[in-house]
mmCIF file of C-alpha atoms and ligand atoms in Angstrom:
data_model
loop_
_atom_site.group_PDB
_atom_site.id
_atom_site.type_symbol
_atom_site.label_atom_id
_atom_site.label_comp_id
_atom_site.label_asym_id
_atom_site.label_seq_id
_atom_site.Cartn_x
_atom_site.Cartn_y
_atom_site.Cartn_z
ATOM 1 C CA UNK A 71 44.818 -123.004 118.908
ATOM 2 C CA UNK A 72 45.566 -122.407 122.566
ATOM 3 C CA UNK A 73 49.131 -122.126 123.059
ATOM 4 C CA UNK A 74 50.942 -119.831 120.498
ATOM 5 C CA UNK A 75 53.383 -121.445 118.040
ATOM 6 C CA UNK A 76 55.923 -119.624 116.318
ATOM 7 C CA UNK A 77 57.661 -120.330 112.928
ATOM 8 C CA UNK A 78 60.940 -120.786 114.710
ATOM 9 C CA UNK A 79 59.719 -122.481 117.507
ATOM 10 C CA UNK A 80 58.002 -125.108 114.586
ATOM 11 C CA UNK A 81 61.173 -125.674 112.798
ATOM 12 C CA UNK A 82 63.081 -126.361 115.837
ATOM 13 C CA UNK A 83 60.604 -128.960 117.312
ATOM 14 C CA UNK A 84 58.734 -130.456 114.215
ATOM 15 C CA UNK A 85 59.793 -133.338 112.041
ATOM 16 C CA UNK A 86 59.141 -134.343 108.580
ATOM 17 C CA UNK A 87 59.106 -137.763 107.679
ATOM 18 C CA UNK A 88 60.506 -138.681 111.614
ATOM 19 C CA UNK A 89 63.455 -136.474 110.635
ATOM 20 C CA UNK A 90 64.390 -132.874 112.020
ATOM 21 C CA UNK A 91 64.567 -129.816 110.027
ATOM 22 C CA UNK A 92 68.205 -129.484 109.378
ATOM 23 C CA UNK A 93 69.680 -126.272 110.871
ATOM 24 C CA UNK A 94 70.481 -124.860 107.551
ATOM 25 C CA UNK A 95 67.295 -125.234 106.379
ATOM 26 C CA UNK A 96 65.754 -123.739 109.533
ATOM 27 C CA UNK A 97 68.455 -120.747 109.082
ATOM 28 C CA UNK A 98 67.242 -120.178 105.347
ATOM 29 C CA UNK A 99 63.534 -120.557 105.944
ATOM 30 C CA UNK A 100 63.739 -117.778 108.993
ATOM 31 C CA UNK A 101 66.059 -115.421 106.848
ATOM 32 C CA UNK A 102 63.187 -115.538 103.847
ATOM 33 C CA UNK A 103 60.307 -115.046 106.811
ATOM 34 C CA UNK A 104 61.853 -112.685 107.922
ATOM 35 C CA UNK A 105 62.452 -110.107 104.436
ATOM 36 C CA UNK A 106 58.188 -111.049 103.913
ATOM 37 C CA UNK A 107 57.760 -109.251 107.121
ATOM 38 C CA UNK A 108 59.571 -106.570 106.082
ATOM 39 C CA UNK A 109 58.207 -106.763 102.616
ATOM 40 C CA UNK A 110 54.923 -106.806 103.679
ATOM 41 C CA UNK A 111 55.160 -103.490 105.836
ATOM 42 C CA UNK A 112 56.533 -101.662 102.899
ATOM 43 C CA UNK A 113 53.321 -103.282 100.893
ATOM 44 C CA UNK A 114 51.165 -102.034 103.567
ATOM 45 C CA UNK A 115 52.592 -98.324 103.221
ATOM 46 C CA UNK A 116 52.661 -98.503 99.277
ATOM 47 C CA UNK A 117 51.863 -94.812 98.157
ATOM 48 C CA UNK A 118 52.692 -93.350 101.730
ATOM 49 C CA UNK A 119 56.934 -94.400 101.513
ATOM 50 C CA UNK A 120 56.922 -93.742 97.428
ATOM 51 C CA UNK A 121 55.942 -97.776 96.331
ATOM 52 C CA UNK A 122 53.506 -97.601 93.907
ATOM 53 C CA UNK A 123 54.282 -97.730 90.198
ATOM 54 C CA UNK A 124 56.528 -98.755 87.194
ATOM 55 C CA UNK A 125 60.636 -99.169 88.458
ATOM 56 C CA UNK A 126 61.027 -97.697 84.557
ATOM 57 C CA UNK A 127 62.993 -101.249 84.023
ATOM 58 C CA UNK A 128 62.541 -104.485 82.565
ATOM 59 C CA UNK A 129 63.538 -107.935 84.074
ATOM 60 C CA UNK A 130 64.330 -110.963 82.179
ATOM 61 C CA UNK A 131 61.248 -111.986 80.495
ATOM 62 C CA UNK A 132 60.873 -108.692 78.963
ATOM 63 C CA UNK A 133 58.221 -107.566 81.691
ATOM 64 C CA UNK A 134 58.012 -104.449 82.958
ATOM 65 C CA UNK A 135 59.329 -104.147 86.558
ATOM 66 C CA UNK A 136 57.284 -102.719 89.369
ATOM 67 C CA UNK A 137 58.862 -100.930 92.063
ATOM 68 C CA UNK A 138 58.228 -103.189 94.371
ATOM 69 C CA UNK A 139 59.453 -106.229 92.174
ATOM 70 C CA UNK A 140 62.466 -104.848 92.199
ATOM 71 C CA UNK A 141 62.534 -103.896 96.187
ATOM 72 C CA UNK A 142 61.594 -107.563 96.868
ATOM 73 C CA UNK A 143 64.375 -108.773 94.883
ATOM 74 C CA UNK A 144 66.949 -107.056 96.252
ATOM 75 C CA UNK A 145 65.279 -107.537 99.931
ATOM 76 C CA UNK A 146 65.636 -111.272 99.744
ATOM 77 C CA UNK A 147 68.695 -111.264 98.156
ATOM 78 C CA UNK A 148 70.346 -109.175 101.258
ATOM 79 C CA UNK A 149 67.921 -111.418 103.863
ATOM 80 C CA UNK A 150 69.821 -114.793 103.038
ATOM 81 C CA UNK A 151 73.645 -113.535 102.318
ATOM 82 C CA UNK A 152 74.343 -114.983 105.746
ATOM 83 C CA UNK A 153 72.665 -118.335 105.336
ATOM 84 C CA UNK A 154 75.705 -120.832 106.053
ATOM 85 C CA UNK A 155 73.907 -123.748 103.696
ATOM 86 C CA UNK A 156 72.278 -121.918 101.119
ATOM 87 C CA UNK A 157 74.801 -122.226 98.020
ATOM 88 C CA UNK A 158 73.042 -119.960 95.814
ATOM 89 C CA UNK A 159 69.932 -118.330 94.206
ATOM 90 C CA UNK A 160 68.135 -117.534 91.150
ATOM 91 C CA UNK A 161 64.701 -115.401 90.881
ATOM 92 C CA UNK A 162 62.056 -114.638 88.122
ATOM 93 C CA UNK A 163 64.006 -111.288 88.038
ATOM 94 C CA UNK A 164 67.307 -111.968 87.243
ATOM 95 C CA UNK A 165 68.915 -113.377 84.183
ATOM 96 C CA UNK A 166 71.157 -115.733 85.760
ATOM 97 C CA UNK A 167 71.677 -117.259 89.034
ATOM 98 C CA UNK A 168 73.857 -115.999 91.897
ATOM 99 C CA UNK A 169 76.225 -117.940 94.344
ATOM 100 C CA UNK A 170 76.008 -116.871 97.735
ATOM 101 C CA UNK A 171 78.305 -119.278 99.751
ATOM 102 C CA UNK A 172 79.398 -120.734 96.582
ATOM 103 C CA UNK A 173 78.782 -124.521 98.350
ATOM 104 C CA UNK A 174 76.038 -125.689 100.617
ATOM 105 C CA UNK A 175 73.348 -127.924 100.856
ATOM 106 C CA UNK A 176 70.310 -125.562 99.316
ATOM 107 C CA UNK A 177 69.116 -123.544 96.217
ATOM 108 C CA UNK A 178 66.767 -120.566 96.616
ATOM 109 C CA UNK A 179 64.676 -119.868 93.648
ATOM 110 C CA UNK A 180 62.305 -117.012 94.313
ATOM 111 C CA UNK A 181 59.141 -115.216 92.750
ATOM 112 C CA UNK A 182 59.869 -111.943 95.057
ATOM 113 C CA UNK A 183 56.665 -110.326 94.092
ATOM 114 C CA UNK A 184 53.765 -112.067 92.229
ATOM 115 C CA UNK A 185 51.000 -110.448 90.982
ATOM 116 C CA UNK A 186 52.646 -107.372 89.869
ATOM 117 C CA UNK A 187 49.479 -106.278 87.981
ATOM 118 C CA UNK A 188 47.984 -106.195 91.229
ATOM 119 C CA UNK A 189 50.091 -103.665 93.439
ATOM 120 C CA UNK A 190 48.795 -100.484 92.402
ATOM 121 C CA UNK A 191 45.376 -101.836 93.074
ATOM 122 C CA UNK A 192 45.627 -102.786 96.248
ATOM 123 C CA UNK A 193 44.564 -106.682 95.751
ATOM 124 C CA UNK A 194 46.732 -109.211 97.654
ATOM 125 C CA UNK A 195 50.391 -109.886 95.974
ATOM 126 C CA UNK A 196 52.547 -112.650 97.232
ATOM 127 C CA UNK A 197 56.510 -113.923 98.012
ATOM 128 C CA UNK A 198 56.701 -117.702 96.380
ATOM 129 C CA UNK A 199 60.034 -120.155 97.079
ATOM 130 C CA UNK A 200 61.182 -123.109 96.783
ATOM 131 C CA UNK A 201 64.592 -124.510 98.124
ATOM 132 C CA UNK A 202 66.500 -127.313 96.311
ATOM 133 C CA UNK A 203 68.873 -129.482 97.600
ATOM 134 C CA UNK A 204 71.871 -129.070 95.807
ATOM 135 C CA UNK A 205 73.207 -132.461 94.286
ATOM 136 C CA UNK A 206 76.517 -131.483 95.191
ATOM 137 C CA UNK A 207 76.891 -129.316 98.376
ATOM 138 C CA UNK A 208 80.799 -129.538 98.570
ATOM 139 C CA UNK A 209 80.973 -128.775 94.331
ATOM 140 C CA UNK A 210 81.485 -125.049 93.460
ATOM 141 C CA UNK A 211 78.038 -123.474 91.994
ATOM 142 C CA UNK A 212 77.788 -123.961 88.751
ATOM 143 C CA UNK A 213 74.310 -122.525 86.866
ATOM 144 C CA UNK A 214 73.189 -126.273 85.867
ATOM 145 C CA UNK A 215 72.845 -127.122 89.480
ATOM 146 C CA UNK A 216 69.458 -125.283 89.730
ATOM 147 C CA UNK A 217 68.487 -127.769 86.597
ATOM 148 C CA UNK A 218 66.230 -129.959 89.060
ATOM 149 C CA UNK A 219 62.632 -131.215 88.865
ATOM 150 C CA UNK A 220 60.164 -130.386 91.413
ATOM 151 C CA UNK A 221 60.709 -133.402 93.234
ATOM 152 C CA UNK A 222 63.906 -132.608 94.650
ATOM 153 C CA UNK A 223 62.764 -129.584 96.528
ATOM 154 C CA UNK A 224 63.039 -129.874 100.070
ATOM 155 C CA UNK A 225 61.043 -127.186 101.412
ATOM 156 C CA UNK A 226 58.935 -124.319 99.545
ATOM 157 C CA UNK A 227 55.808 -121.726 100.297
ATOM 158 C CA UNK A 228 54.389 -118.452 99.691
ATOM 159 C CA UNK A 229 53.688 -115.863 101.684
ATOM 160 C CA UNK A 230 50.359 -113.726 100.887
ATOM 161 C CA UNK A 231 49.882 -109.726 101.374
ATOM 162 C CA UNK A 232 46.180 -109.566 101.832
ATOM 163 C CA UNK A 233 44.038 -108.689 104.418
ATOM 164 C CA UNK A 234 46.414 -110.668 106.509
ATOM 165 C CA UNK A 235 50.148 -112.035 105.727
ATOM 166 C CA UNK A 236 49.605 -115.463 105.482
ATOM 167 C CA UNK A 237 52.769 -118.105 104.867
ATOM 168 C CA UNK A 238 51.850 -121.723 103.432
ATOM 169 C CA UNK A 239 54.587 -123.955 104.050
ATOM 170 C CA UNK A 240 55.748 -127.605 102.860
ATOM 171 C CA UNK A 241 59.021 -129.680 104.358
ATOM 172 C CA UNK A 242 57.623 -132.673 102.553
ATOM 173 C CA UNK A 243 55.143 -133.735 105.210
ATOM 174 C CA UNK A 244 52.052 -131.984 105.095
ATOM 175 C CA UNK A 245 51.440 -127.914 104.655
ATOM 176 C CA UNK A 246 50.966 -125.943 107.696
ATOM 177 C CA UNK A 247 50.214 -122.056 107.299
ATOM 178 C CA UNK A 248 51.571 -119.454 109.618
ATOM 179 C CA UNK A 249 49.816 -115.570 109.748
ATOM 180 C CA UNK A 250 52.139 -113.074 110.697
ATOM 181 C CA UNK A 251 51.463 -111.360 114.194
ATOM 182 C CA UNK A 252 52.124 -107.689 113.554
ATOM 183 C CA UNK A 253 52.519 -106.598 117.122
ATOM 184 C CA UNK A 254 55.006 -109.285 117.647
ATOM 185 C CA UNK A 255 56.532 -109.533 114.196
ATOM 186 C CA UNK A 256 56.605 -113.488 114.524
ATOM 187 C CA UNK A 257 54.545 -115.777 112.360
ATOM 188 C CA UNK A 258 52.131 -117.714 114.614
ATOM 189 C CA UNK A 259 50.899 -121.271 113.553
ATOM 190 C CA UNK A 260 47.329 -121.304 112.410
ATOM 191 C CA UNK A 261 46.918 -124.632 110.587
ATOM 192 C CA UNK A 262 49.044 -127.655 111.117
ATOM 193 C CA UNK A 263 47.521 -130.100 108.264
ATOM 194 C CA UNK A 264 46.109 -128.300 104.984
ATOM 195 C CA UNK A 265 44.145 -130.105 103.137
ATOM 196 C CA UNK A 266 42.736 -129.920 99.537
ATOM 197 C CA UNK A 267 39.352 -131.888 99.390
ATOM 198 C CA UNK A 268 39.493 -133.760 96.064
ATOM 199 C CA UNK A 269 36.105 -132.252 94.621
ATOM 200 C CA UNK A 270 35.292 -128.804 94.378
ATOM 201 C CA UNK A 271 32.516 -125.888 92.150
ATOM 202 C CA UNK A 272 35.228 -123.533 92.352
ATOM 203 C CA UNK A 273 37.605 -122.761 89.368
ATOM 204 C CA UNK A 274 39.777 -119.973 88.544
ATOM 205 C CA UNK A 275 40.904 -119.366 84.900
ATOM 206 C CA UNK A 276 41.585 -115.955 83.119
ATOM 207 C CA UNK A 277 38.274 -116.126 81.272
ATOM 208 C CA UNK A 278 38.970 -113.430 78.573
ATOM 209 C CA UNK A 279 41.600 -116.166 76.957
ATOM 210 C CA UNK A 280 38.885 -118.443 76.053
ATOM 211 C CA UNK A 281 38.954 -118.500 72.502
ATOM 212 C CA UNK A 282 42.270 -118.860 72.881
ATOM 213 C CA UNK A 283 42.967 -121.822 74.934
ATOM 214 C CA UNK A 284 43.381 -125.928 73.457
ATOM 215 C CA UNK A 285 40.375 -128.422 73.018
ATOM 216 C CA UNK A 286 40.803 -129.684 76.531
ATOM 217 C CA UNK A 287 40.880 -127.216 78.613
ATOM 218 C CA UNK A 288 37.682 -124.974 76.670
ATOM 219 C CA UNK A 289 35.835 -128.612 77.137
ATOM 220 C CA UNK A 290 36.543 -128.861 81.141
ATOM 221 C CA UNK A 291 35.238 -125.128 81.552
ATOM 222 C CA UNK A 292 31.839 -125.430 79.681
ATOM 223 C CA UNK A 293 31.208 -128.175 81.318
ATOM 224 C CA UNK A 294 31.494 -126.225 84.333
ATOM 225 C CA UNK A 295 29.689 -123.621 83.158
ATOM 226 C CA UNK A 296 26.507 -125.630 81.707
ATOM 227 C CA UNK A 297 26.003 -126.561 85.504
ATOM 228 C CA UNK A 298 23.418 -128.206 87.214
ATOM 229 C CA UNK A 299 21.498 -129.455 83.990
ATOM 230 C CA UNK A 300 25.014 -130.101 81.955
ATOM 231 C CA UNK A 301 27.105 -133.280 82.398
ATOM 232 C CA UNK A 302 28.713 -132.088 85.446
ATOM 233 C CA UNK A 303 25.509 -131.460 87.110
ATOM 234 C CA UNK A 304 26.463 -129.405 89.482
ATOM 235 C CA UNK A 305 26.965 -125.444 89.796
ATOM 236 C CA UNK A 306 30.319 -124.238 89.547
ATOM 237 C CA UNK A 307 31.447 -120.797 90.777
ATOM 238 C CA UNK A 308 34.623 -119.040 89.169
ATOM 239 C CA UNK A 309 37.339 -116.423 90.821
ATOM 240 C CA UNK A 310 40.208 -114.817 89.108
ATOM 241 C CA UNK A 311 42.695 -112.829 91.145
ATOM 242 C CA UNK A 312 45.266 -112.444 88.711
ATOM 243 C CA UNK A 313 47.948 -113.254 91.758
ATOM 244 C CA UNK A 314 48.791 -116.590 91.008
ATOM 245 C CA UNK A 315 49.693 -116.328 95.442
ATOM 246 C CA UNK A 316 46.253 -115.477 96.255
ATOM 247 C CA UNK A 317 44.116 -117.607 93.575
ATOM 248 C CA UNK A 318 46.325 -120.409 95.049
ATOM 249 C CA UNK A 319 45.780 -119.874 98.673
ATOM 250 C CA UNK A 320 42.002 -119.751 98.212
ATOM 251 C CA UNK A 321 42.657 -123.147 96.450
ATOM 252 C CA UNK A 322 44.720 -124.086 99.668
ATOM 253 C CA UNK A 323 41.963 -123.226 102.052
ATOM 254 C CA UNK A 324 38.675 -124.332 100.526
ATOM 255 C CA UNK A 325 39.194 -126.389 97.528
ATOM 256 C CA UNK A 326 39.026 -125.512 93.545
ATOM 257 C CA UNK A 327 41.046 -125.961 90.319
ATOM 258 C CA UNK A 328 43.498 -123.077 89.419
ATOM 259 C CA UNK A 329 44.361 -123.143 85.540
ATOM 260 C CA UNK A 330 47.286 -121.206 83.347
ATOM 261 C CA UNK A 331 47.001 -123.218 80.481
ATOM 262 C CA UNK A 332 48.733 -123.053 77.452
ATOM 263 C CA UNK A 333 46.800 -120.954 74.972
ATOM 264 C CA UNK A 334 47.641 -120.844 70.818
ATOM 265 C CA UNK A 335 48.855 -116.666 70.758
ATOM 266 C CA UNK A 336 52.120 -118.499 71.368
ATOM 267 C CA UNK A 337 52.414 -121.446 70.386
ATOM 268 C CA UNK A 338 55.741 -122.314 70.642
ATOM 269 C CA UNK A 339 55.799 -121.514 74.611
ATOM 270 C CA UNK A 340 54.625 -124.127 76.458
ATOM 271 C CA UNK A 341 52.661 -121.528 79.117
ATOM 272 C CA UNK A 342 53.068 -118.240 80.982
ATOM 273 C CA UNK A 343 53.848 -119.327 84.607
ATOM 274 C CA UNK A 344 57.816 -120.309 85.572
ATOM 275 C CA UNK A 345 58.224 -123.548 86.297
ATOM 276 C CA UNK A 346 60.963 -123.123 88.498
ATOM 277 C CA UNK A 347 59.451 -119.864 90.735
ATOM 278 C CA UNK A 348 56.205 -120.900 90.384
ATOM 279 C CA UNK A 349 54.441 -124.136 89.483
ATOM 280 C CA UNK A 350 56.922 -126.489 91.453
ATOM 281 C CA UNK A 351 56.577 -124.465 94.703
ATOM 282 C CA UNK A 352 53.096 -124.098 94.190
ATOM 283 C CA UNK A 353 52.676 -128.083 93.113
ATOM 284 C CA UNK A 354 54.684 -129.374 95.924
ATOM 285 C CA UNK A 355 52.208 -127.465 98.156
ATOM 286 C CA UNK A 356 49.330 -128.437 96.668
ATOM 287 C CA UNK A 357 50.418 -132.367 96.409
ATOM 288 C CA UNK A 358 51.709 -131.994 100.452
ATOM 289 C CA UNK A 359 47.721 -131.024 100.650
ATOM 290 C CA UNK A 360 46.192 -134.391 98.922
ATOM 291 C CA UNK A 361 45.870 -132.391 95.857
ATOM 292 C CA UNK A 362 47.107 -132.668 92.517
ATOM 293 C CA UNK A 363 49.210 -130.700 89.324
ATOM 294 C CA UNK A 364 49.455 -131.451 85.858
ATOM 295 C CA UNK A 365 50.261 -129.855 82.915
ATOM 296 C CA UNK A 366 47.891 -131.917 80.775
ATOM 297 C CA UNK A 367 50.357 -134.424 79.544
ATOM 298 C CA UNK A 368 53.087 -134.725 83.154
ATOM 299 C CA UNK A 369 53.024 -134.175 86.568
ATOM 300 C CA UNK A 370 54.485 -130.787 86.942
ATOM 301 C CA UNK A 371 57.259 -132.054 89.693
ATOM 302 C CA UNK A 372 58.544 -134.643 87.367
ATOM 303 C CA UNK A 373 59.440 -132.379 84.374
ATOM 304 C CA UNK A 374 63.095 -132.035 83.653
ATOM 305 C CA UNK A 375 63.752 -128.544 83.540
ATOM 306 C CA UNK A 376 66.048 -127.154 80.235
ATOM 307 C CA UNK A 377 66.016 -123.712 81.544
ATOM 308 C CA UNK A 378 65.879 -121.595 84.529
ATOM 309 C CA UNK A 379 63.476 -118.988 83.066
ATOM 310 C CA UNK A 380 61.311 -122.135 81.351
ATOM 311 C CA UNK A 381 57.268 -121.490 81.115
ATOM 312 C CA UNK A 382 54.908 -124.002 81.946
ATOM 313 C CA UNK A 383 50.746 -124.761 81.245
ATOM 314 C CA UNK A 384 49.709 -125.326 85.017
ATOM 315 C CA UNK A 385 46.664 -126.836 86.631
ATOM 316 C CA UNK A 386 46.986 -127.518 89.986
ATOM 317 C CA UNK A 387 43.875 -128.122 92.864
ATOM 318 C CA UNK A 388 41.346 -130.513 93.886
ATOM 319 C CA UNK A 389 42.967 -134.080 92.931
ATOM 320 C CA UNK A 390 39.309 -135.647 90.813
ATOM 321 C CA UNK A 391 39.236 -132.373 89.098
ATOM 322 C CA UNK A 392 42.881 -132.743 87.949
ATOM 323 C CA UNK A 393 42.394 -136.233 86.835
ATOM 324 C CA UNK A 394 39.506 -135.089 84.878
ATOM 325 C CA UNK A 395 41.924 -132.490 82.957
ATOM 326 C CA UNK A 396 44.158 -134.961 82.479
ATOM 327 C CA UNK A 397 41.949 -137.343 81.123
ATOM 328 C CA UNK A 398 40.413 -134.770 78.633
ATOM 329 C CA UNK A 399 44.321 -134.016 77.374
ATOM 330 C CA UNK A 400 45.034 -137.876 77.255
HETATM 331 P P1 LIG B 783 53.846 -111.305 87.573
HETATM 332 O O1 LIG B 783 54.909 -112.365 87.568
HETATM 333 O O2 LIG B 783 54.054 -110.233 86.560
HETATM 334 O O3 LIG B 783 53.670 -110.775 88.937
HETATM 335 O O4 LIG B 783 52.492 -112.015 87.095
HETATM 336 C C1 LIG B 783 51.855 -112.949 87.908
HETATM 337 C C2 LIG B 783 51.033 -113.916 87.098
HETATM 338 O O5 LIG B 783 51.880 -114.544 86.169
HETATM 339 C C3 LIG B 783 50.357 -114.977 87.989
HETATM 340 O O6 LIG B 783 50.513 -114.767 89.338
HETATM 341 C C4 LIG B 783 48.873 -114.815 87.709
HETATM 342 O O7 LIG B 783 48.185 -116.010 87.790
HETATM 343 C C5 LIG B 783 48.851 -114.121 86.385
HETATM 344 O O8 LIG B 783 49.994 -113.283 86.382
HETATM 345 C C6 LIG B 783 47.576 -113.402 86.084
HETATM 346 O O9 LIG B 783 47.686 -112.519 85.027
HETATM 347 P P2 LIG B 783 46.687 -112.470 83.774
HETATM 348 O O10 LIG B 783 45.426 -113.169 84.127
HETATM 349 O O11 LIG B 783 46.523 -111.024 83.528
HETATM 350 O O12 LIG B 783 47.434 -113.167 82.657
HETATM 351 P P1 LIG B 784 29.430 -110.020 100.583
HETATM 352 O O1 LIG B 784 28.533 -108.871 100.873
HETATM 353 O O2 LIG B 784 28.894 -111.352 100.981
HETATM 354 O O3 LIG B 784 30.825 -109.776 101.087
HETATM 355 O O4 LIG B 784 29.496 -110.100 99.002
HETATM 356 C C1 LIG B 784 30.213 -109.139 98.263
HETATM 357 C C2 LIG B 784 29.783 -109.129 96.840
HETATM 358 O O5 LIG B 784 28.413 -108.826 96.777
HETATM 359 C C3 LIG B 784 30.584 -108.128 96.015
HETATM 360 O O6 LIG B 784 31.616 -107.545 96.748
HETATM 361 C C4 LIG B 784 31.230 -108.928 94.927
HETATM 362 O O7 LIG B 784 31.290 -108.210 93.724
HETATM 363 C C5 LIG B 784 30.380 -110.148 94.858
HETATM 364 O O8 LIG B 784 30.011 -110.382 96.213
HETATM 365 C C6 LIG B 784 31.083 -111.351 94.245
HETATM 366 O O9 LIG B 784 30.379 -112.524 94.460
HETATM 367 P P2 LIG B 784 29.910 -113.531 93.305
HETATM 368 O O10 LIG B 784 30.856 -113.388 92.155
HETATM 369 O O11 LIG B 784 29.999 -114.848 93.985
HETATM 370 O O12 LIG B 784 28.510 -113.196 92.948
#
């Protein structure tokens, strides 16, 4: 790309679906690019400014908070107070929602740091969102507001800490991907249509839950793995991250199937992954990209969410490979 195109430059000129961004929404989507640049300096210094290691609290879920969870949290909670159309938020690490203009046009619901397990490793973590429009912008907040499917998100993306910070981004009309320019602090454009090529040999799955995991899901993986003589016949290759960010930014970039399924140690919970901070930002993404998401029996944007903290089974990626898995749970 010759010319150099910036993330505010791209909201103020691009539209989606032959409409412009709204300003609020450009406002909101600036104010959370611009705590991931700060977040990812202070991931880049880890042990040098004190990072690394347990916060010695737990969040909602009962997990034990990282230091930087907890710094990302309150980060993007401070990055958005000023955000004239953003009504309120809710993240993975607070119990309940909070209002932030009370009334407005948009929801933040945030993953602040994903891939905790990864951090004091130095392996790439990530910043998901997603931004609902709020039903009722003039209405008060009220905590069943955030109560929406996937499909009424109108923007949402990650950013990635790796070897570079990398935002994917979806308005509804396409993904384009941004990688931050540290001498300039500015996200520059580096791909303006994303696209997920339906077939794939790549799949990533925690392998150790094997014996673990439902009929369909152990079926679609040994296939996979009996390769090139098995009914697949082809070679599949397998990568696990354990950053649900990065595993679904490789997915982004060069195809594959990313799988949390729902596994029988528990089960009465439907998965591990948050719908709401999660699987809906990362589905909308992944649909904007010609792929596909499922959670063997729905399409993860058209579940009616009960909860704001509610787990999901997600499999998300290259769109024949999804049908497959959905075929195999039918
Ligand atoms: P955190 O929410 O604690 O950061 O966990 C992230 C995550 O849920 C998701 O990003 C990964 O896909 C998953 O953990 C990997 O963890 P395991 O393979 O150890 O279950
Ligand atoms: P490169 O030298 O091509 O970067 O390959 C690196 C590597 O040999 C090891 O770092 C890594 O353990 C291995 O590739 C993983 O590759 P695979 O699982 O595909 O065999």
């Amino acid at each position: 790309m010759s010319t150099k195109i910036h993330l505010e430059q791209y909201l103020k000129t691009t539209k989606a679906k032959g409409a412009s961004i709204p300003i609020g929404l450009q406002e909101l989507l600036i104010a959370v690019a611009n705590t991931c640049t700060t977040l990812s300096d202070e991931v880049a210094q880890g042990a040098l400014i004190g990072l690394l290691g347990s916060a010695g609290t737990g969040n909602v879920q009962g997990e034990v908070q990282q230091k930087l969870d907890v710094i990302a949290n309150d980060l993007l909670i401070e990055g958005v107070q000023e955000c004239k159309a953003l009504a309120g938020l809710a993240s993975e690490e607070m119990e309940l929602p909070m209002p932030v203009q009370g009334t407005g046009d948009y929801l933040l619901l945030f993953d602040p740091l994903d891939g905790s397990s990864n951090i004091d490793v130095n392996v790439s973590i990530g910043t998901i969102f997603s931004i609902l429009h709020k039903q009722n912008p003039i209405a008060a907040l009220q905590n069943s507001d955030f109560l929406l499917s996937g499909r009424h998100q109108a923007a949402a993306g990650y950013v990635v800490y790796g070897p570079q910070t990398t935002m994917a981004l979806t308005l509804g009309d396409g993904v384009v991907m941004f990688t931050l320019d540290k001498a300039t602090g500015q996200f520059v454009l580096i791909k303006d249509r994303v696209e997920i090529s339906p077939t794939t040999k790549e799949f990533a799955i925690n392998m150790s839950n094997m014996r673990h995991w439902a009929e369909p899901v152990r079926r679609y993986v040994l296939e996979c793995l009996d390769g090139v003589t098995g009914t697949r016949k082809k070679d599949f290759n397998m990568r696990w991250i354990a950053s649900m960010v990065a595993d679904v930014h490789r997915v982004l970039s060069r195809g594959g199937v990313f799988m949390y399924p729902w596994d029988q140690r528990e089960p009465n919970k439907p998965g591990k992954l948050r719908l709401m901070y999660e699987a809906n930002p990362m589905s909308f993404l992944v649909e904007q990209a010609g792929g596909a998401s499922t959670n063997g029996k729905q399409v993860i944007m058209d579940i009616q969410p009960q909860d704001l903290h509610e787990r999901v089974s997600v499999m998300l990626g290259s769109k024949e490979e999804i049908e497959r898995l959905q075929s195999y749970h039918a």
